[in-house]
């Protein structure tokens, strides 16, 4: 037939470590991007408060919501990285 089989050897321990480093770097860059977005949003909230567009309570409430969303996304990134780490290190 029309089938071509290409044997792909299992990953070596060295290659697994390299892939794990790449995955860790991607996870860390994602966390940094999320923190930068959080910083920008909190700056906007503080500018609105300074211009008397929102009250003190709204400012604190909005900052808490932004922090909670940030924490949720960072936890998701950590969970995904842990799952990927176990996949990479699994020798089966």
Short mmCIF file of the N, C-alpha and C atoms (twelve columns), coordinates in Angstrom:
data_MODEL
# 
_entry.id   MODEL 
# 
loop_
_atom_site.group_PDB 
_atom_site.id 
_atom_site.type_symbol 
_atom_site.label_atom_id 
_atom_site.label_alt_id 
_atom_site.label_comp_id 
_atom_site.label_asym_id 
_atom_site.label_seq_id 
_atom_site.Cartn_x 
_atom_site.Cartn_y 
_atom_site.Cartn_z 
_atom_site.pdbx_PDB_model_num 
ATOM 1   N N  . UNK A 1  0.655   -1.180 0.000  1 
ATOM 2   C CA . UNK A 1  0.000   0.000  0.000  1 
ATOM 3   C C  . UNK A 1  0.721   1.299  0.000  1 
ATOM 4   N N  . UNK A 2  -0.041  2.191  0.466  1 
ATOM 5   C CA . UNK A 2  0.390   3.592  0.512  1 
ATOM 6   C C  . UNK A 2  0.825   4.007  1.910  1 
ATOM 7   N N  . UNK A 3  1.295   3.089  2.711  1 
ATOM 8   C CA . UNK A 3  1.639   3.355  4.096  1 
ATOM 9   C C  . UNK A 3  3.154   3.342  4.266  1 
ATOM 10  N N  . UNK A 4  3.663   4.386  4.906  1 
ATOM 11  C CA . UNK A 4  5.090   4.471  5.207  1 
ATOM 12  C C  . UNK A 4  5.233   4.494  6.722  1 
ATOM 13  N N  . UNK A 5  6.006   3.575  7.252  1 
ATOM 14  C CA . UNK A 5  6.232   3.516  8.698  1 
ATOM 15  C C  . UNK A 5  7.622   4.055  9.008  1 
ATOM 16  N N  . UNK A 6  7.663   4.990  9.938  1 
ATOM 17  C CA . UNK A 6  8.929   5.567  10.358 1 
ATOM 18  C C  . UNK A 6  9.102   5.255  11.842 1 
ATOM 19  N N  . UNK A 7  10.063  4.446  12.180 1 
ATOM 20  C CA . UNK A 7  10.264  4.130  13.605 1 
ATOM 21  C C  . UNK A 7  10.873  5.337  14.334 1 
ATOM 22  N N  . UNK A 8  10.255  5.693  15.439 1 
ATOM 23  C CA . UNK A 8  10.749  6.814  16.239 1 
ATOM 24  C C  . UNK A 8  11.223  6.249  17.569 1 
ATOM 25  N N  . UNK A 9  12.505  6.412  17.874 1 
ATOM 26  C CA . UNK A 9  13.021  5.847  19.128 1 
ATOM 27  C C  . UNK A 9  12.459  6.603  20.340 1 
ATOM 28  N N  . UNK A 10 12.464  5.939  21.489 1 
ATOM 29  C CA . UNK A 10 12.024  6.570  22.734 1 
ATOM 30  C C  . UNK A 10 12.975  7.713  23.085 1 
ATOM 31  N N  . UNK A 11 12.455  8.672  23.824 1 
ATOM 32  C CA . UNK A 11 13.277  9.817  24.207 1 
ATOM 33  C C  . UNK A 11 14.340  9.397  25.212 1 
ATOM 34  N N  . UNK A 12 15.525  9.955  25.059 1 
ATOM 35  C CA . UNK A 12 16.585  9.684  26.025 1 
ATOM 36  C C  . UNK A 12 16.343  10.545 27.268 1 
ATOM 37  N N  . UNK A 13 16.999  10.192 28.348 1 
ATOM 38  C CA . UNK A 13 16.845  10.946 29.604 1 
ATOM 39  C C  . UNK A 13 17.303  12.394 29.410 1 
ATOM 40  N N  . UNK A 14 18.370  12.575 28.642 1 
ATOM 41  C CA . UNK A 14 18.887  13.925 28.377 1 
ATOM 42  C C  . UNK A 14 17.860  14.761 27.611 1 
ATOM 43  N N  . UNK A 15 17.256  14.164 26.604 1 
ATOM 44  C CA . UNK A 15 16.247  14.877 25.796 1 
ATOM 45  C C  . UNK A 15 15.011  15.198 26.643 1 
ATOM 46  N N  . UNK A 16 14.643  14.302 27.540 1 
ATOM 47  C CA . UNK A 16 13.508  14.556 28.430 1 
ATOM 48  C C  . UNK A 16 13.776  15.773 29.310 1 
ATOM 49  N N  . UNK A 17 14.991  15.866 29.825 1 
ATOM 50  C CA . UNK A 17 15.355  17.012 30.674 1 
ATOM 51  C C  . UNK A 17 15.313  18.310 29.867 1 
ATOM 52  N N  . UNK A 18 15.771  18.263 28.623 1 
ATOM 53  C CA . UNK A 18 15.723  19.442 27.765 1 
ATOM 54  C C  . UNK A 18 14.279  19.878 27.519 1 
ATOM 55  N N  . UNK A 19 13.424  18.911 27.223 1 
ATOM 56  C CA . UNK A 19 12.009  19.233 26.998 1 
ATOM 57  C C  . UNK A 19 11.360  19.791 28.260 1 
ATOM 58  N N  . UNK A 20 11.729  19.267 29.411 1 
ATOM 59  C CA . UNK A 20 11.195  19.757 30.666 1 
ATOM 60  C C  . UNK A 20 11.617  21.198 30.922 1 
ATOM 61  N N  . UNK A 21 12.859  21.529 30.583 1 
ATOM 62  C CA . UNK A 21 13.333  22.904 30.726 1 
ATOM 63  C C  . UNK A 21 12.551  23.848 29.821 1 
ATOM 64  N N  . UNK A 22 12.284  23.412 28.596 1 
ATOM 65  C CA . UNK A 22 11.515  24.233 27.659 1 
ATOM 66  C C  . UNK A 22 10.099  24.445 28.189 1 
ATOM 67  N N  . UNK A 23 9.483   23.380 28.690 1 
ATOM 68  C CA . UNK A 23 8.128   23.488 29.235 1 
ATOM 69  C C  . UNK A 23 8.105   24.421 30.449 1 
ATOM 70  N N  . UNK A 24 9.118   24.322 31.308 1 
ATOM 71  C CA . UNK A 24 9.198   25.194 32.481 1 
ATOM 72  C C  . UNK A 24 9.355   26.653 32.063 1 
ATOM 73  N N  . UNK A 25 10.151  26.902 31.036 1 
ATOM 74  C CA . UNK A 25 10.347  28.272 30.556 1 
ATOM 75  C C  . UNK A 25 9.051   28.831 29.976 1 
ATOM 76  N N  . UNK A 26 8.325   28.024 29.228 1 
ATOM 77  C CA . UNK A 26 7.052   28.469 28.665 1 
ATOM 78  C C  . UNK A 26 6.063   28.784 29.783 1 
ATOM 79  N N  . UNK A 27 6.020   27.927 30.800 1 
ATOM 80  C CA . UNK A 27 5.122   28.163 31.939 1 
ATOM 81  C C  . UNK A 27 5.490   29.455 32.653 1 
ATOM 82  N N  . UNK A 28 6.769   29.682 32.867 1 
ATOM 83  C CA . UNK A 28 7.206   30.896 33.567 1 
ATOM 84  C C  . UNK A 28 6.905   32.142 32.734 1 
ATOM 85  N N  . UNK A 29 7.121   32.077 31.424 1 
ATOM 86  C CA . UNK A 29 6.800   33.227 30.568 1 
ATOM 87  C C  . UNK A 29 5.309   33.535 30.586 1 
ATOM 88  N N  . UNK A 30 4.494   32.494 30.660 1 
ATOM 89  C CA . UNK A 30 3.051   32.689 30.732 1 
ATOM 90  C C  . UNK A 30 2.663   33.376 32.035 1 
ATOM 91  N N  . UNK A 31 3.281   32.959 33.133 1 
ATOM 92  C CA . UNK A 31 3.010   33.586 34.431 1 
ATOM 93  C C  . UNK A 31 3.420   35.059 34.421 1 
ATOM 94  N N  . UNK A 32 4.555   35.336 33.825 1 
ATOM 95  C CA . UNK A 32 5.036   36.720 33.752 1 
ATOM 96  C C  . UNK A 32 4.062   37.575 32.940 1 
ATOM 97  N N  . UNK A 33 3.572   37.030 31.825 1 
ATOM 98  C CA . UNK A 33 2.622   37.771 30.996 1 
ATOM 99  C C  . UNK A 33 1.345   38.068 31.785 1 
ATOM 100 N N  . UNK A 34 0.867   37.092 32.540 1 
ATOM 101 C CA . UNK A 34 -0.342  37.299 33.339 1 
ATOM 102 C C  . UNK A 34 -0.097  38.357 34.407 1 
ATOM 103 N N  . UNK A 35 1.052   38.318 35.048 1 
ATOM 104 C CA . UNK A 35 1.358   39.326 36.080 1 
ATOM 105 C C  . UNK A 35 1.464   40.728 35.470 1 
ATOM 106 N N  . UNK A 36 2.015   40.818 34.265 1 
ATOM 107 C CA . UNK A 36 2.099   42.116 33.605 1 
ATOM 108 C C  . UNK A 36 0.707   42.661 33.292 1 
ATOM 109 N N  . UNK A 37 -0.186  41.801 32.864 1 
ATOM 110 C CA . UNK A 37 -1.558  42.220 32.595 1 
ATOM 111 C C  . UNK A 37 -2.210  42.688 33.890 1 
ATOM 112 N N  . UNK A 38 -1.993  41.923 34.969 1 
ATOM 113 C CA . UNK A 38 -2.538  42.319 36.281 1 
ATOM 114 C C  . UNK A 38 -2.032  43.708 36.669 1 
ATOM 115 N N  . UNK A 39 -0.738  43.937 36.501 1 
ATOM 116 C CA . UNK A 39 -0.160  45.234 36.862 1 
ATOM 117 C C  . UNK A 39 -0.816  46.363 36.070 1 
ATOM 118 N N  . UNK A 40 -1.007  46.164 34.770 1 
ATOM 119 C CA . UNK A 40 -1.631  47.196 33.940 1 
ATOM 120 C C  . UNK A 40 -3.065  47.478 34.377 1 
ATOM 121 N N  . UNK A 41 -3.815  46.426 34.688 1 
ATOM 122 C CA . UNK A 41 -5.213  46.615 35.090 1 
ATOM 123 C C  . UNK A 41 -5.283  47.333 36.431 1 
ATOM 124 N N  . UNK A 42 -4.410  46.959 37.367 1 
ATOM 125 C CA . UNK A 42 -4.421  47.620 38.673 1 
ATOM 126 C C  . UNK A 42 -4.018  49.087 38.527 1 
ATOM 127 N N  . UNK A 43 -3.095  49.387 37.637 1 
ATOM 128 C CA . UNK A 43 -2.742  50.790 37.381 1 
ATOM 129 C C  . UNK A 43 -3.952  51.560 36.865 1 
ATOM 130 N N  . UNK A 44 -4.719  50.959 35.960 1 
ATOM 131 C CA . UNK A 44 -5.925  51.603 35.442 1 
ATOM 132 C C  . UNK A 44 -6.946  51.832 36.550 1 
ATOM 133 N N  . UNK A 45 -7.095  50.845 37.427 1 
ATOM 134 C CA . UNK A 45 -8.030  50.984 38.552 1 
ATOM 135 C C  . UNK A 45 -7.595  52.135 39.446 1 
ATOM 136 N N  . UNK A 46 -6.322  52.222 39.736 1 
ATOM 137 C CA . UNK A 46 -5.815  53.290 40.616 1 
ATOM 138 C C  . UNK A 46 -5.939  54.665 39.954 1 
ATOM 139 N N  . UNK A 47 -5.748  54.730 38.635 1 
ATOM 140 C CA . UNK A 47 -5.945  56.003 37.929 1 
ATOM 141 C C  . UNK A 47 -7.408  56.434 38.005 1 
ATOM 142 N N  . UNK A 48 -8.315  55.462 37.834 1 
ATOM 143 C CA . UNK A 48 -9.742  55.779 37.932 1 
ATOM 144 C C  . UNK A 48 -10.081 56.261 39.331 1 
ATOM 145 N N  . UNK A 49 -9.490  55.664 40.340 1 
ATOM 146 C CA . UNK A 49 -9.735  56.089 41.714 1 
ATOM 147 C C  . UNK A 49 -9.169  57.486 41.945 1 
ATOM 148 N N  . UNK A 50 -7.987  57.730 41.418 1 
ATOM 149 C CA . UNK A 50 -7.347  59.039 41.595 1 
ATOM 150 C C  . UNK A 50 -8.168  60.141 40.925 1 
ATOM 151 N N  . UNK A 51 -8.800  59.812 39.786 1 
ATOM 152 C CA . UNK A 51 -9.630  60.787 39.062 1 
ATOM 153 C C  . UNK A 51 -11.061 60.839 39.595 1 
ATOM 154 N N  . UNK A 52 -11.292 60.202 40.748 1 
ATOM 155 C CA . UNK A 52 -12.599 60.168 41.404 1 
ATOM 156 C C  . UNK A 52 -13.684 59.551 40.532 1 
ATOM 157 N N  . UNK A 53 -13.304 58.603 39.667 1 
ATOM 158 C CA . UNK A 53 -14.282 57.904 38.845 1 
ATOM 159 C C  . UNK A 53 -14.870 56.709 39.587 1 
ATOM 160 N N  . UNK A 54 -14.106 56.156 40.545 1 
ATOM 161 C CA . UNK A 54 -14.612 55.049 41.360 1 
ATOM 162 C C  . UNK A 54 -14.296 55.336 42.829 1 
ATOM 163 N N  . UNK A 55 -15.060 54.733 43.734 1 
ATOM 164 C CA . UNK A 55 -14.880 54.946 45.168 1 
ATOM 165 C C  . UNK A 55 -13.779 54.036 45.711 1 
ATOM 166 N N  . UNK A 56 -13.443 54.246 46.981 1 
ATOM 167 C CA . UNK A 56 -12.446 53.410 47.641 1 
ATOM 168 C C  . UNK A 56 -12.892 51.949 47.656 1 
ATOM 169 N N  . UNK A 57 -14.161 51.730 47.980 1 
ATOM 170 C CA . UNK A 57 -14.678 50.361 48.035 1 
ATOM 171 C C  . UNK A 57 -14.595 49.674 46.679 1 
ATOM 172 N N  . UNK A 58 -14.969 50.391 45.626 1 
ATOM 173 C CA . UNK A 58 -14.891 49.813 44.277 1 
ATOM 174 C C  . UNK A 58 -13.446 49.511 43.904 1 
ATOM 175 N N  . UNK A 59 -12.546 50.399 44.292 1 
ATOM 176 C CA . UNK A 59 -11.124 50.194 44.004 1 
ATOM 177 C C  . UNK A 59 -10.635 48.904 44.652 1 
ATOM 178 N N  . UNK A 60 -10.903 48.744 45.933 1 
ATOM 179 C CA . UNK A 60 -10.452 47.546 46.646 1 
ATOM 180 C C  . UNK A 60 -11.132 46.294 46.104 1 
ATOM 181 N N  . UNK A 61 -12.404 46.402 45.812 1 
ATOM 182 C CA . UNK A 61 -13.135 45.252 45.278 1 
ATOM 183 C C  . UNK A 61 -12.572 44.838 43.919 1 
ATOM 184 N N  . UNK A 62 -12.333 45.817 43.053 1 
ATOM 185 C CA . UNK A 62 -11.787 45.520 41.725 1 
ATOM 186 C C  . UNK A 62 -10.383 44.932 41.817 1 
ATOM 187 N N  . UNK A 63 -9.566  45.482 42.704 1 
ATOM 188 C CA . UNK A 63 -8.219  44.940 42.877 1 
ATOM 189 C C  . UNK A 63 -8.270  43.496 43.381 1 
ATOM 190 N N  . UNK A 64 -9.182  43.201 44.293 1 
ATOM 191 C CA . UNK A 64 -9.325  41.838 44.806 1 
ATOM 192 C C  . UNK A 64 -9.775  40.883 43.713 1 
ATOM 193 N N  . UNK A 65 -10.696 41.329 42.857 1 
ATOM 194 C CA . UNK A 65 -11.167 40.486 41.757 1 
ATOM 195 C C  . UNK A 65 -10.023 40.204 40.785 1 
ATOM 196 N N  . UNK A 66 -9.257  41.231 40.451 1 
ATOM 197 C CA . UNK A 66 -8.127  41.061 39.533 1 
ATOM 198 C C  . UNK A 66 -7.108  40.091 40.127 1 
ATOM 199 N N  . UNK A 67 -6.837  40.216 41.430 1 
ATOM 200 C CA . UNK A 67 -5.876  39.324 42.082 1 
ATOM 201 C C  . UNK A 67 -6.389  37.893 42.083 1 
ATOM 202 N N  . UNK A 68 -7.675  37.701 42.342 1 
ATOM 203 C CA . UNK A 68 -8.247  36.354 42.363 1 
ATOM 204 C C  . UNK A 68 -8.161  35.711 40.972 1 
ATOM 205 N N  . UNK A 69 -8.499  36.465 39.945 1 
ATOM 206 C CA . UNK A 69 -8.426  35.932 38.577 1 
ATOM 207 C C  . UNK A 69 -6.976  35.586 38.228 1 
ATOM 208 N N  . UNK A 70 -6.060  36.453 38.619 1 
ATOM 209 C CA . UNK A 70 -4.641  36.202 38.371 1 
ATOM 210 C C  . UNK A 70 -4.196  34.913 39.055 1 
ATOM 211 N N  . UNK A 71 -4.574  34.762 40.322 1 
ATOM 212 C CA . UNK A 71 -4.205  33.550 41.060 1 
ATOM 213 C C  . UNK A 71 -4.788  32.305 40.402 1 
ATOM 214 N N  . UNK A 72 -6.037  32.388 39.944 1 
ATOM 215 C CA . UNK A 72 -6.672  31.248 39.280 1 
ATOM 216 C C  . UNK A 72 -5.908  30.838 38.021 1 
ATOM 217 N N  . UNK A 73 -5.545  31.816 37.205 1 
ATOM 218 C CA . UNK A 73 -4.823  31.505 35.971 1 
ATOM 219 C C  . UNK A 73 -3.435  30.942 36.258 1 
ATOM 220 N N  . UNK A 74 -2.756  31.482 37.255 1 
ATOM 221 C CA . UNK A 74 -1.425  30.973 37.596 1 
ATOM 222 C C  . UNK A 74 -1.527  29.546 38.125 1 
ATOM 223 N N  . UNK A 75 -2.559  29.268 38.913 1 
ATOM 224 C CA . UNK A 75 -2.768  27.894 39.391 1 
ATOM 225 C C  . UNK A 75 -3.041  26.955 38.220 1 
ATOM 226 N N  . UNK A 76 -3.809  27.417 37.236 1 
ATOM 227 C CA . UNK A 76 -4.064  26.596 36.042 1 
ATOM 228 C C  . UNK A 76 -2.769  26.297 35.299 1 
ATOM 229 N N  . UNK A 77 -1.915  27.288 35.164 1 
ATOM 230 C CA . UNK A 77 -0.630  27.089 34.494 1 
ATOM 231 C C  . UNK A 77 0.197   26.064 35.257 1 
ATOM 232 N N  . UNK A 78 0.212   26.168 36.597 1 
ATOM 233 C CA . UNK A 78 0.969   25.214 37.407 1 
ATOM 234 C C  . UNK A 78 0.440   23.795 37.233 1 
ATOM 235 N N  . UNK A 79 -0.884  23.634 37.207 1 
ATOM 236 C CA . UNK A 79 -1.477  22.308 37.023 1 
ATOM 237 C C  . UNK A 79 -1.122  21.734 35.655 1 
ATOM 238 N N  . UNK A 80 -1.214  22.560 34.629 1 
ATOM 239 C CA . UNK A 80 -0.880  22.107 33.276 1 
ATOM 240 C C  . UNK A 80 0.594   21.715 33.205 1 
ATOM 241 N N  . UNK A 81 1.462   22.513 33.818 1 
ATOM 242 C CA . UNK A 81 2.890   22.197 33.803 1 
ATOM 243 C C  . UNK A 81 3.164   20.886 34.543 1 
ATOM 244 N N  . UNK A 82 2.521   20.688 35.693 1 
ATOM 245 C CA . UNK A 82 2.721   19.440 36.438 1 
ATOM 246 C C  . UNK A 82 2.289   18.232 35.602 1 
ATOM 247 N N  . UNK A 83 1.168   18.361 34.898 1 
ATOM 248 C CA . UNK A 83 0.683   17.277 34.046 1 
ATOM 249 C C  . UNK A 83 1.686   17.003 32.923 1 
ATOM 250 N N  . UNK A 84 2.165   18.060 32.291 1 
ATOM 251 C CA . UNK A 84 3.127   17.915 31.196 1 
ATOM 252 C C  . UNK A 84 4.445   17.336 31.719 1 
ATOM 253 N N  . UNK A 85 4.839   17.737 32.913 1 
ATOM 254 C CA . UNK A 85 6.065   17.212 33.509 1 
ATOM 255 C C  . UNK A 85 5.948   15.703 33.722 1 
ATOM 256 N N  . UNK A 86 4.807   15.261 34.222 1 
ATOM 257 C CA . UNK A 86 4.642   13.817 34.430 1 
ATOM 258 C C  . UNK A 86 4.609   13.073 33.096 1 
ATOM 259 N N  . UNK A 87 4.041   13.687 32.043 1 
ATOM 260 C CA . UNK A 87 4.027   13.060 30.719 1 
ATOM 261 C C  . UNK A 87 5.451   12.931 30.168 1 
ATOM 262 N N  . UNK A 88 6.240   13.967 30.328 1 
ATOM 263 C CA . UNK A 88 7.602   13.971 29.795 1 
ATOM 264 C C  . UNK A 88 8.473   12.950 30.533 1 
ATOM 265 N N  . UNK A 89 8.317   12.894 31.843 1 
ATOM 266 C CA . UNK A 89 9.178   12.012 32.642 1 
ATOM 267 C C  . UNK A 89 8.700   10.571 32.660 1 
ATOM 268 N N  . UNK A 90 7.477   10.326 32.200 1 
ATOM 269 C CA . UNK A 90 6.962   8.955  32.152 1 
ATOM 270 C C  . UNK A 90 7.744   8.171  31.096 1 
ATOM 271 N N  . UNK A 91 8.362   7.088  31.519 1 
ATOM 272 C CA . UNK A 91 9.241   6.331  30.618 1 
ATOM 273 C C  . UNK A 91 8.502   5.254  29.840 1 
ATOM 274 N N  . UNK A 92 7.217   5.094  30.022 1 
ATOM 275 C CA . UNK A 92 6.469   4.052  29.284 1 
ATOM 276 C C  . UNK A 92 6.238   4.428  27.862 1 
# 
